Each structure stands twice: as C-alpha cells, then as structure tokens.
C-alpha positions as a Python dict, from the first residue, in 0.01 Angstrom:
ca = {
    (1, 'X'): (0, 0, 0),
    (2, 'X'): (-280, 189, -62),
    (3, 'X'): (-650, -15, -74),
    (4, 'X'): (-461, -340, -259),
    (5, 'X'): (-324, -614, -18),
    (6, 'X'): (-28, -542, -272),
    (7, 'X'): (224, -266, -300),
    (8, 'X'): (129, -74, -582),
    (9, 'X'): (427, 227, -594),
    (10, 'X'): (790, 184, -512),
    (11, 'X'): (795, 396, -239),
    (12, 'X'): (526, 94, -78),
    (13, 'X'): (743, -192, -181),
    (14, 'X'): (895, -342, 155),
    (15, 'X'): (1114, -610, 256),
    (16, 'X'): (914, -839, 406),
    (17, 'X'): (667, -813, 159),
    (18, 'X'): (934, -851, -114),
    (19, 'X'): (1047, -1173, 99),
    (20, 'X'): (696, -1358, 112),
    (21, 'X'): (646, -1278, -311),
    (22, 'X'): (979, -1395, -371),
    (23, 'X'): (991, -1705, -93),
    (24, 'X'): (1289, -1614, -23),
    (25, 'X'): (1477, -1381, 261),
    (26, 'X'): (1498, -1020, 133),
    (27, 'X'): (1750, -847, 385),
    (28, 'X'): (1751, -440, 187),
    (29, 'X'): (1643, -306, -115),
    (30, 'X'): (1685, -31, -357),
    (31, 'X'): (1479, 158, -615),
    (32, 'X'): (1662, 261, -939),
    (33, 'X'): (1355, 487, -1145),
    (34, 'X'): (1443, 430, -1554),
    (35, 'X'): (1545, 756, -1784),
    (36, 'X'): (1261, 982, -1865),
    (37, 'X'): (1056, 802, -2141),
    (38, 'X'): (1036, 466, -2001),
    (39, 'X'): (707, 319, -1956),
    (40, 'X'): (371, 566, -2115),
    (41, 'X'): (126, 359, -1962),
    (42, 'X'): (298, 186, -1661),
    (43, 'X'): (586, 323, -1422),
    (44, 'X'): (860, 83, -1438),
    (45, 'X'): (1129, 19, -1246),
    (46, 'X'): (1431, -180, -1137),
    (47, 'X'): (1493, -316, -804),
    (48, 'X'): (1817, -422, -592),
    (49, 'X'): (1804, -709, -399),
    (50, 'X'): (2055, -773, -55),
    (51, 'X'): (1913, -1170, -120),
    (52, 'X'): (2124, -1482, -66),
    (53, 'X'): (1954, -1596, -329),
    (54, 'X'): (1759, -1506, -681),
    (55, 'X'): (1803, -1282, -889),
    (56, 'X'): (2026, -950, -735),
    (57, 'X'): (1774, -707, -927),
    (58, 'X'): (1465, -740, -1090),
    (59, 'X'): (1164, -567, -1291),
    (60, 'X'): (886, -402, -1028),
    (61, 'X'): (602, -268, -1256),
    (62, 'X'): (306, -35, -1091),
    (63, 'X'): (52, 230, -1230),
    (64, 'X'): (109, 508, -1403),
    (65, 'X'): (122, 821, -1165),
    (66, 'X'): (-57, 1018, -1459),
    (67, 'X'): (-421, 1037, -1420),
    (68, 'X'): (-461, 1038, -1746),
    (69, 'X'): (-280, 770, -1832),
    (70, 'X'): (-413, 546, -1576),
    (71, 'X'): (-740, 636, -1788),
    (72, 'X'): (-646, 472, -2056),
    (73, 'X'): (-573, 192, -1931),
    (74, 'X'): (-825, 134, -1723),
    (75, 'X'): (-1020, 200, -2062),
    (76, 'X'): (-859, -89, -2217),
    (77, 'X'): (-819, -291, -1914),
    (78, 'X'): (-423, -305, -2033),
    (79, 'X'): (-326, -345, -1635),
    (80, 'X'): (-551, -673, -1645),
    (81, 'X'): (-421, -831, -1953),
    (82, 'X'): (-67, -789, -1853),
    (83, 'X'): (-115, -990, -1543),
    (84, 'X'): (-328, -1246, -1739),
    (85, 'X'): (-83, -1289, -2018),
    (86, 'X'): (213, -1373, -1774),
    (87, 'X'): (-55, -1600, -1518),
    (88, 'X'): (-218, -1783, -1817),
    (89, 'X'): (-18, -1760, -2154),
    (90, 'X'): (377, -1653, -2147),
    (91, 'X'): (456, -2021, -2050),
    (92, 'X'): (268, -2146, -2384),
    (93, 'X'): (442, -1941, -2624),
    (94, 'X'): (742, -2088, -2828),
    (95, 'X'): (888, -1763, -2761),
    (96, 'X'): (1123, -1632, -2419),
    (97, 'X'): (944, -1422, -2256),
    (98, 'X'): (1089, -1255, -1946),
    (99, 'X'): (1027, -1485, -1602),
    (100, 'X'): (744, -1363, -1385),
    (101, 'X'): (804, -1409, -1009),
    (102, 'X'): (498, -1241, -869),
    (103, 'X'): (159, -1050, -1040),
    (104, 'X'): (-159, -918, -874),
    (105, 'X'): (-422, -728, -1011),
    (106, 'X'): (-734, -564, -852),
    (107, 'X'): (-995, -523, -1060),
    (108, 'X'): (-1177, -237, -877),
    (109, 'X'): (-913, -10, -797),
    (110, 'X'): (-715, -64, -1108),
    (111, 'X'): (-405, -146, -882),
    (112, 'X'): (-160, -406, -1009),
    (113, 'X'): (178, -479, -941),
    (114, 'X'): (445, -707, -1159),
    (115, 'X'): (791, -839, -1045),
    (116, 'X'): (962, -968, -1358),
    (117, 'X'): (1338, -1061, -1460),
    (118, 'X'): (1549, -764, -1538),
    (119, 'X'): (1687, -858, -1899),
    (120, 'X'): (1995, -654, -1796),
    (121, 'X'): (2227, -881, -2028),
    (122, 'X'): (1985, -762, -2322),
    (123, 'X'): (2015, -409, -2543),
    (124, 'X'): (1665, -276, -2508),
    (125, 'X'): (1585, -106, -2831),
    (126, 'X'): (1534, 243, -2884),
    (127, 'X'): (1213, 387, -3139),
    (128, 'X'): (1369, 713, -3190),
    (129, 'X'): (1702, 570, -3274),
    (130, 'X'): (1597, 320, -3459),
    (131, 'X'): (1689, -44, -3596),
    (132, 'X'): (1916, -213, -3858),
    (133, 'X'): (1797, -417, -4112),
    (134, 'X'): (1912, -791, -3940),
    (135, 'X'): (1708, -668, -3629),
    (136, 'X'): (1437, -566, -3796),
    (137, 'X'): (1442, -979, -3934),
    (138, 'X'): (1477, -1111, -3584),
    (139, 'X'): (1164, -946, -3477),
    (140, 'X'): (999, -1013, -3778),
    (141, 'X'): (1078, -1378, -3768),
    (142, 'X'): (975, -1361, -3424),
    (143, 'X'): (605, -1209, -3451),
    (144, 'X'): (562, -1453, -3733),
    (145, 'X'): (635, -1743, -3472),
    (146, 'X'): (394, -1611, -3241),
    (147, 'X'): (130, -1579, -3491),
    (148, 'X'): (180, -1927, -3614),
    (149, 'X'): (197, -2070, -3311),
    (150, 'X'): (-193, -1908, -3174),
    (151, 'X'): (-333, -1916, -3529),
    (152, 'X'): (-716, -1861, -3518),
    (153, 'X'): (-659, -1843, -3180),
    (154, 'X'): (-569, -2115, -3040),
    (155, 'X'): (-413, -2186, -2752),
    (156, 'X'): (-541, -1853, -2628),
    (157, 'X'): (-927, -1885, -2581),
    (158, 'X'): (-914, -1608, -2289),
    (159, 'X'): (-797, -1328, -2525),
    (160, 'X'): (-1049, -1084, -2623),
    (161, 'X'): (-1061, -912, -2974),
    (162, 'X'): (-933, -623, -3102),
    (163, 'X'): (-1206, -529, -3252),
    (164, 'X'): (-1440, -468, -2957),
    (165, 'X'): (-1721, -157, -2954),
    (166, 'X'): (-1482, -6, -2680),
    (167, 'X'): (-1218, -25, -2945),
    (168, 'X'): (-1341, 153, -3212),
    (169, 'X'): (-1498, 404, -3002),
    (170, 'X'): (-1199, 479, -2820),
    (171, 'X'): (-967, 522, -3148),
    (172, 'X'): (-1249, 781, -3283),
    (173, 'X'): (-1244, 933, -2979),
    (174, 'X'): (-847, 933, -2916),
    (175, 'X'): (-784, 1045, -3312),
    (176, 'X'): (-1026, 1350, -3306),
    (177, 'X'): (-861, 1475, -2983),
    (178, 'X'): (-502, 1415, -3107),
    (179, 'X'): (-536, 1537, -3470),
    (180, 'X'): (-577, 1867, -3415),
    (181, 'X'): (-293, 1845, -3180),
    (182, 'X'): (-98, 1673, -3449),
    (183, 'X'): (-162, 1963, -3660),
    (184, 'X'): (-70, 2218, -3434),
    (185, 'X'): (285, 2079, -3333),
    (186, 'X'): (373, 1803, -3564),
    (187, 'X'): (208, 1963, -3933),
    (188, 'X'): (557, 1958, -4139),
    (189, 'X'): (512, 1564, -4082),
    (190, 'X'): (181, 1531, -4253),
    (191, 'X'): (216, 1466, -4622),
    (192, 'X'): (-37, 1640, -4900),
    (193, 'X'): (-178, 1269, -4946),
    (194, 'X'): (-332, 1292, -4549),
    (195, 'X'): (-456, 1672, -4535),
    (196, 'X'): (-835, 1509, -4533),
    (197, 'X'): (-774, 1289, -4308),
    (198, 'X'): (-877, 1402, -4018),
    (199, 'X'): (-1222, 1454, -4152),
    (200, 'X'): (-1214, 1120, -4299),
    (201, 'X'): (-1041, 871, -4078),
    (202, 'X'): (-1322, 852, -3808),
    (203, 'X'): (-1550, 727, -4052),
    (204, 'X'): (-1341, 473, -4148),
    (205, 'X'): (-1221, 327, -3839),
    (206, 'X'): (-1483, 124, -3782),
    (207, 'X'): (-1427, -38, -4130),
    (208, 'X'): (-1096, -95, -4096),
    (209, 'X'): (-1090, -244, -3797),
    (210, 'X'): (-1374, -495, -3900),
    (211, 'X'): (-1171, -601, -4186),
    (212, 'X'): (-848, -683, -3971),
    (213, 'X'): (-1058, -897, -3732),
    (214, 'X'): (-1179, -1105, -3943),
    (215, 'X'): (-1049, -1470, -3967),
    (216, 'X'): (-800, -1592, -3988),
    (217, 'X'): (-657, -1400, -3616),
    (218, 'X'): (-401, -1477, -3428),
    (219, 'X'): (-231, -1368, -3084),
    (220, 'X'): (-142, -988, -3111),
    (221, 'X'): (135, -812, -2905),
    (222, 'X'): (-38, -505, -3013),
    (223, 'X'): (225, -314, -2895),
    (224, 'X'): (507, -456, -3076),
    (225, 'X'): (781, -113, -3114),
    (226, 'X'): (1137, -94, -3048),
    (227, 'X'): (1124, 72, -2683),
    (228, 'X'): (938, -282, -2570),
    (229, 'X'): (1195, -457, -2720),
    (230, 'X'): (1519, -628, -2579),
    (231, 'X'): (1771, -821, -2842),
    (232, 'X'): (1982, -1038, -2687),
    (233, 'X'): (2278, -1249, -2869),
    (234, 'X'): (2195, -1341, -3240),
    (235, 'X'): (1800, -1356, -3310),
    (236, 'X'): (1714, -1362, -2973),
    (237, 'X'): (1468, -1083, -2920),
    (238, 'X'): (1206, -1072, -2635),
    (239, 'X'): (874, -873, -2660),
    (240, 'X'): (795, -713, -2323),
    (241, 'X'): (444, -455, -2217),
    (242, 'X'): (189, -721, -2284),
    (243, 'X'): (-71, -443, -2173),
    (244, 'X'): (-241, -484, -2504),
    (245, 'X'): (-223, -854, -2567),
    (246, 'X'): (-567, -952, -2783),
    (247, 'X'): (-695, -1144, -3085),
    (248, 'X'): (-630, -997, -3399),
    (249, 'X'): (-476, -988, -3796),
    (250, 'X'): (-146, -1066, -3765),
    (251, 'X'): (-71, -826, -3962),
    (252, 'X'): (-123, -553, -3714),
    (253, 'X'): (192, -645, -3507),
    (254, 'X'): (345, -680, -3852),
    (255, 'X'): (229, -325, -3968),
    (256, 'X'): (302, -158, -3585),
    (257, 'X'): (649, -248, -3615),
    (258, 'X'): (761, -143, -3980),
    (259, 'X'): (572, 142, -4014),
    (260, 'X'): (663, 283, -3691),
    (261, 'X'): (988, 185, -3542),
    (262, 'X'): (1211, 77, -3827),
    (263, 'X'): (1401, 376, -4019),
    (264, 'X'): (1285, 466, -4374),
    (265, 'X'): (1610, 342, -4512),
    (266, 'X'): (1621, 39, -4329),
    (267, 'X'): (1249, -65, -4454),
    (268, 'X'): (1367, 5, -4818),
    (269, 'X'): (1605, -210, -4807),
    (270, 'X'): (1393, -550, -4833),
    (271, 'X'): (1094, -666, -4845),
    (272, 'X'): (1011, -744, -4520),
    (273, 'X'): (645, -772, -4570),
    (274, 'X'): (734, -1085, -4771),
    (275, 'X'): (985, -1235, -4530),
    (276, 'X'): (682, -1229, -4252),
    (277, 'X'): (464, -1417, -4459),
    (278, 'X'): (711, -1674, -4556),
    (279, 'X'): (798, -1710, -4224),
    (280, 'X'): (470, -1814, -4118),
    (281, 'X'): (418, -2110, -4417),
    (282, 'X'): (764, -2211, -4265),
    (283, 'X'): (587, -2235, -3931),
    (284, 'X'): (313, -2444, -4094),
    (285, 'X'): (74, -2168, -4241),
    (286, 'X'): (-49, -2298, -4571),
    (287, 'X'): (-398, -2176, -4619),
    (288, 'X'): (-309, -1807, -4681),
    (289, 'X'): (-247, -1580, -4933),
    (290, 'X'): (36, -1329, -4992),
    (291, 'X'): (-208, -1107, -5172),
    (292, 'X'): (-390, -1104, -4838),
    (293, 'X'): (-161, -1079, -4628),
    (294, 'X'): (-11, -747, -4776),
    (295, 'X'): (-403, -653, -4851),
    (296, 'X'): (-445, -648, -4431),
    (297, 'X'): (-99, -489, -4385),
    (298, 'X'): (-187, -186, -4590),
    (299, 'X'): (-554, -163, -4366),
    (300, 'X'): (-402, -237, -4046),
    (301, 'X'): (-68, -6, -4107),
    (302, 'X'): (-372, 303, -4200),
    (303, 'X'): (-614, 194, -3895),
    (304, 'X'): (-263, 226, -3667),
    (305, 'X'): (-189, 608, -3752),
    (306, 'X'): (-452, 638, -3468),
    (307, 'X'): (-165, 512, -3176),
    (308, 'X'): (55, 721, -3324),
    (309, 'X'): (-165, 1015, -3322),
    (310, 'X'): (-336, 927, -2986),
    (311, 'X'): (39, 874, -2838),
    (312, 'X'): (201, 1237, -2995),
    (313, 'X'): (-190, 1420, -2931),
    (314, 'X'): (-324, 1282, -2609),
    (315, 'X'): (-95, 1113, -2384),
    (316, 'X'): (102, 1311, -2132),
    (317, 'X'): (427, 1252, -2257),
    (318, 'X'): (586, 1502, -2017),
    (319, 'X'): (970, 1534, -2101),
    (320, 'X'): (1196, 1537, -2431),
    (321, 'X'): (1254, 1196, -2498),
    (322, 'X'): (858, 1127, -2514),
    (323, 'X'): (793, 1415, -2748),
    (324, 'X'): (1097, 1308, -2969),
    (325, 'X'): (932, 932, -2960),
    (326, 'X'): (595, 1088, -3070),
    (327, 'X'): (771, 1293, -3363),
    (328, 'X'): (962, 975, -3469),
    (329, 'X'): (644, 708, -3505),
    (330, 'X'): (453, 996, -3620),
    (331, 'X'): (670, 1049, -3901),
    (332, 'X'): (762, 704, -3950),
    (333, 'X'): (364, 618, -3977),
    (334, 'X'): (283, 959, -4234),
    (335, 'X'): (579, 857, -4436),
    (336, 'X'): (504, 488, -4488),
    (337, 'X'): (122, 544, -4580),
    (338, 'X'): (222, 816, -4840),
    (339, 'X'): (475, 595, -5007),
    (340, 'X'): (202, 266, -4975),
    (341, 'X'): (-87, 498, -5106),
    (342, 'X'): (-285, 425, -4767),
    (343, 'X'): (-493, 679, -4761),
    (344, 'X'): (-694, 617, -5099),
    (345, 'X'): (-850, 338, -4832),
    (346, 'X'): (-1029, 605, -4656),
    (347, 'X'): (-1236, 729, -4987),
}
C-alpha cells in the first residue's frame, strides 16, 4: 500500500481491505486491466468479487503508473477533484452518475484510490469511432441539464474555476511543447487557416480563457468526450472521469464534445449548437442569449485545441489506440475551427 493507509495499485488491493471498504465479506478477488487506451490520466480497472453480496465486479481506480502523467495531474489536482465530486456533489446532480462505494485521497503523496459501479450493462463510447447523430442529442441534452441545474454555480460553491493562473499557464506551457510535436507527426491535419498558430495561440490563451469565465458559469465536466462516456437504453448516458470537474462557460463542455468526438458528418447534420441552448431555456434558462451562447462556443471550441494538442504532443500515450485517439480529436478540433473561422479570434 505504499505510504497511503489505502491501496493505491491493484497489485495492493486485498481482501480484507476490500471487505472493511465494502462492509461486507470479500472471500477472493480478481484484477481484469482494460484494453490499451483506457484511462490517460488514471489506471483503471475492473474487479471480481467472490461476495455473497454487492455488486460481483466493480470499478477500482488508482494513479497513473506514468510519471508524467501523474504530473499532470498533480498539476491540476484532477486526483482531488475526482474524489470531491463523488464525496460532495454526484448525489446533487439531476443526472446518474455511477455509485461510489469507497474514495480516499492523500493530498501529499498524490495517492487516491476509487471503487465505483462497473456500468457493464452500458456501451462505453468510443472517440476514434465515433457517434451517431441521436447520441450526440442524448449527451447534448444531458450537459445542458447539468448546466442548468448548477447555473452561476450553484449548488457547487466548492468548485474552483477554470480560469485559474495555474490554468492558463499550464495550457501555454502544454501547447508550446505539443505544437511542435503536432507538426512533426500530425502536419497533414493542420489546415492553411492555423499555420500561425502556434506563434499566436499563446498570446491568446489568456484572453480566451478570461472571456469563457466570465458570468454566467456553470458546473463543467471539462472532460466531456466519447471514451468517458457510457449510453445506456434510450437517452440514458452517464458522464464518468470527473478529474477535471470546475466552474466554467457552459459552453466549454458543449464545444469539447462536438468539436472533438462527434464525426464531421454527424455534426453537419443539425444544429446542435442550437439544440443545447434550447435545452437549457427548457430547463429554466431565460436570461441568455443565443448570440452568446454560440459567441462563447466559437472562443471556448479555439481555447480547447490546446487538450487536443497537449493530449497528441505531450502525454505519453504509449500504444496504437492512444495515438489513433490523438489523430482523431486532433483532426476533429483543426477541422471544426477551419470550417467556424476560429482562428480569425487569435488576430
């Protein structure tokens, strides 16, 4: 177990400890690890129970094993917010989250540890294959829930904002290490609209991120993309990797998603941008506009090239499904600014 009074890989996970987080009799275990790909930031994996009762598997989260990655997160403090989310807010959400049966978190070491339901009778969605157009509206109608529901904030006065110091400074730092990177191994993606920016865009994050923080915020997933997504039966969709849970426009979860995960032909087909913001005056939203509301998509869907370029240019994606999910958002991200004439922002 390491320093933490908590097992914090799954080699450290042990029955009787399993027993006393659970309160209930665990009598074996077993580890299943997840396809290469799963989890950039976190290792996840499933667990089977011998129990008489509870669930017969669920969800252990740790660490990363990557240095680096455990970098960035201790950057961010993602580990932290994902236990405080399920501790202090999943239960408040008009949204199903997935049930958390045990979280610790040490603040010194970085350790953590999550046990959560295994959504095995969900599809979890896939970024480099894609979406269809009626999933795409689940999640949509979903974010736009969420937002509603922690509009200017409330409900969630622990959150911090996006658009923290350590934010900016981190995006400048993560884009000019990944650009050139991006260049190198990704150039066919980069349209003739974006060849200056990577001179221009660290300039401008700051900017861009002051403009999506202003009011009115809401409760960002910040990570909203199909691979922490599971759809269950109809519109039933649940948002999992709260490691980046904070204050911000809604229309950065909004902007993530499209612009990233959902298929250039699938996007075409409707306006989807329009369906979000009439889903939140349906969820009791009245004093916005839909001028500003695509006005902070368009800034937000520009200041989010830098995940996608920190993701495909920094982080240690280590196998062929992670360099084929870094080709696919990075595409998916250079595509939609070209067609939304993003980049005229950073002049």
């Amino acid at each position: 177990m390491g320093n933490s009074a908590f097992p914090t890989t799954p080699e450290t996970l042990s029955d009787s400890w399993l027993s006393e987080a659970l309160g209930q009799p665990v009598n074996g275990h077993r580890v299943e690890r997840f396809s290469e790909g799963t989890g950039v930031i976190g290792l996840v994996t499933r667990v089977h129970l011998d129990t008489d009762a509870g669930p017969p598997t669920l969800i252990a989260k740790f660490p990363s094993p990557a240095a680096e990655n455990r970098a960035v997160a201790a950057t961010y403090d993602m580990y932290g917010r994902e236990v405080r989310f399920y501790q202090q807010i999943a239960s408040t959400l008009p949204l199903k989250t997935a049930a958390c049966y045990f979280s610790a978190y040490d603040p010194e070491s970085q350790d953590f540890v999550l046990l959560l339901e295994d959504l095995d009778n969900y599809r979890i969605g896939d970024q480099v294959e894609g979406c269809t157009l009626e999933e795409a509206r689940a999640v949509v109608d979903a974010i736009a829930l969420m937002h509603a529901s922690t509009w200017r904030g409330a409900g969630v006065p622990t959150l911090q904002s996006h658009g923290s110091d350590m934010q900016r400074d981190g995006m400048i730092g993560g884009f000019q290490l990944g650009w050139p990177v991006v260049q190198a191994q990704f150039g066919d993606l980069i349209p003739s609209s974006a060849v200056n920016a990577g001179e221009k865009m660290p300039g401008a994050i700051g900017r861009l991120l002051e403009e999506m923080c202003q009011d009115p915020v809401a409760m960002a997933h910040a990570d909203v993309r199909l691979d922490n997504i599971f759809f269950g039966t109809g519109n039933d969709v649940v948002f999992v990797d709260w490691q980046s849970a904070c204050t911000s426009a809604p229309e950065q979860d909004l902007a993530y998603f499209l612009t990233q995960s959902v298929p250039r032909e699938v996007l075409t087909q409707e306006d989807l941008v329009l369906r979000y913001y009439e889903a939140l005056v349906a969820n009791g939203i009245e004093d916005y506009a839909l001028d500003r509301c695509r006005a902070r998509y368009r800034i937000s869907a520009l200041y989010l090239l830098c995940y996608a370029v920190v993701i495909a240019g920094t982080l240690d994606m280590g196998n062929e499904r992670g360099k084929a999910l870094a080709r696919t958002l990075l595409g998916n991200s250079l595509a939609a600014l070209d067609e939304m004439d993003a980049f005229t922002l950073l002049d």
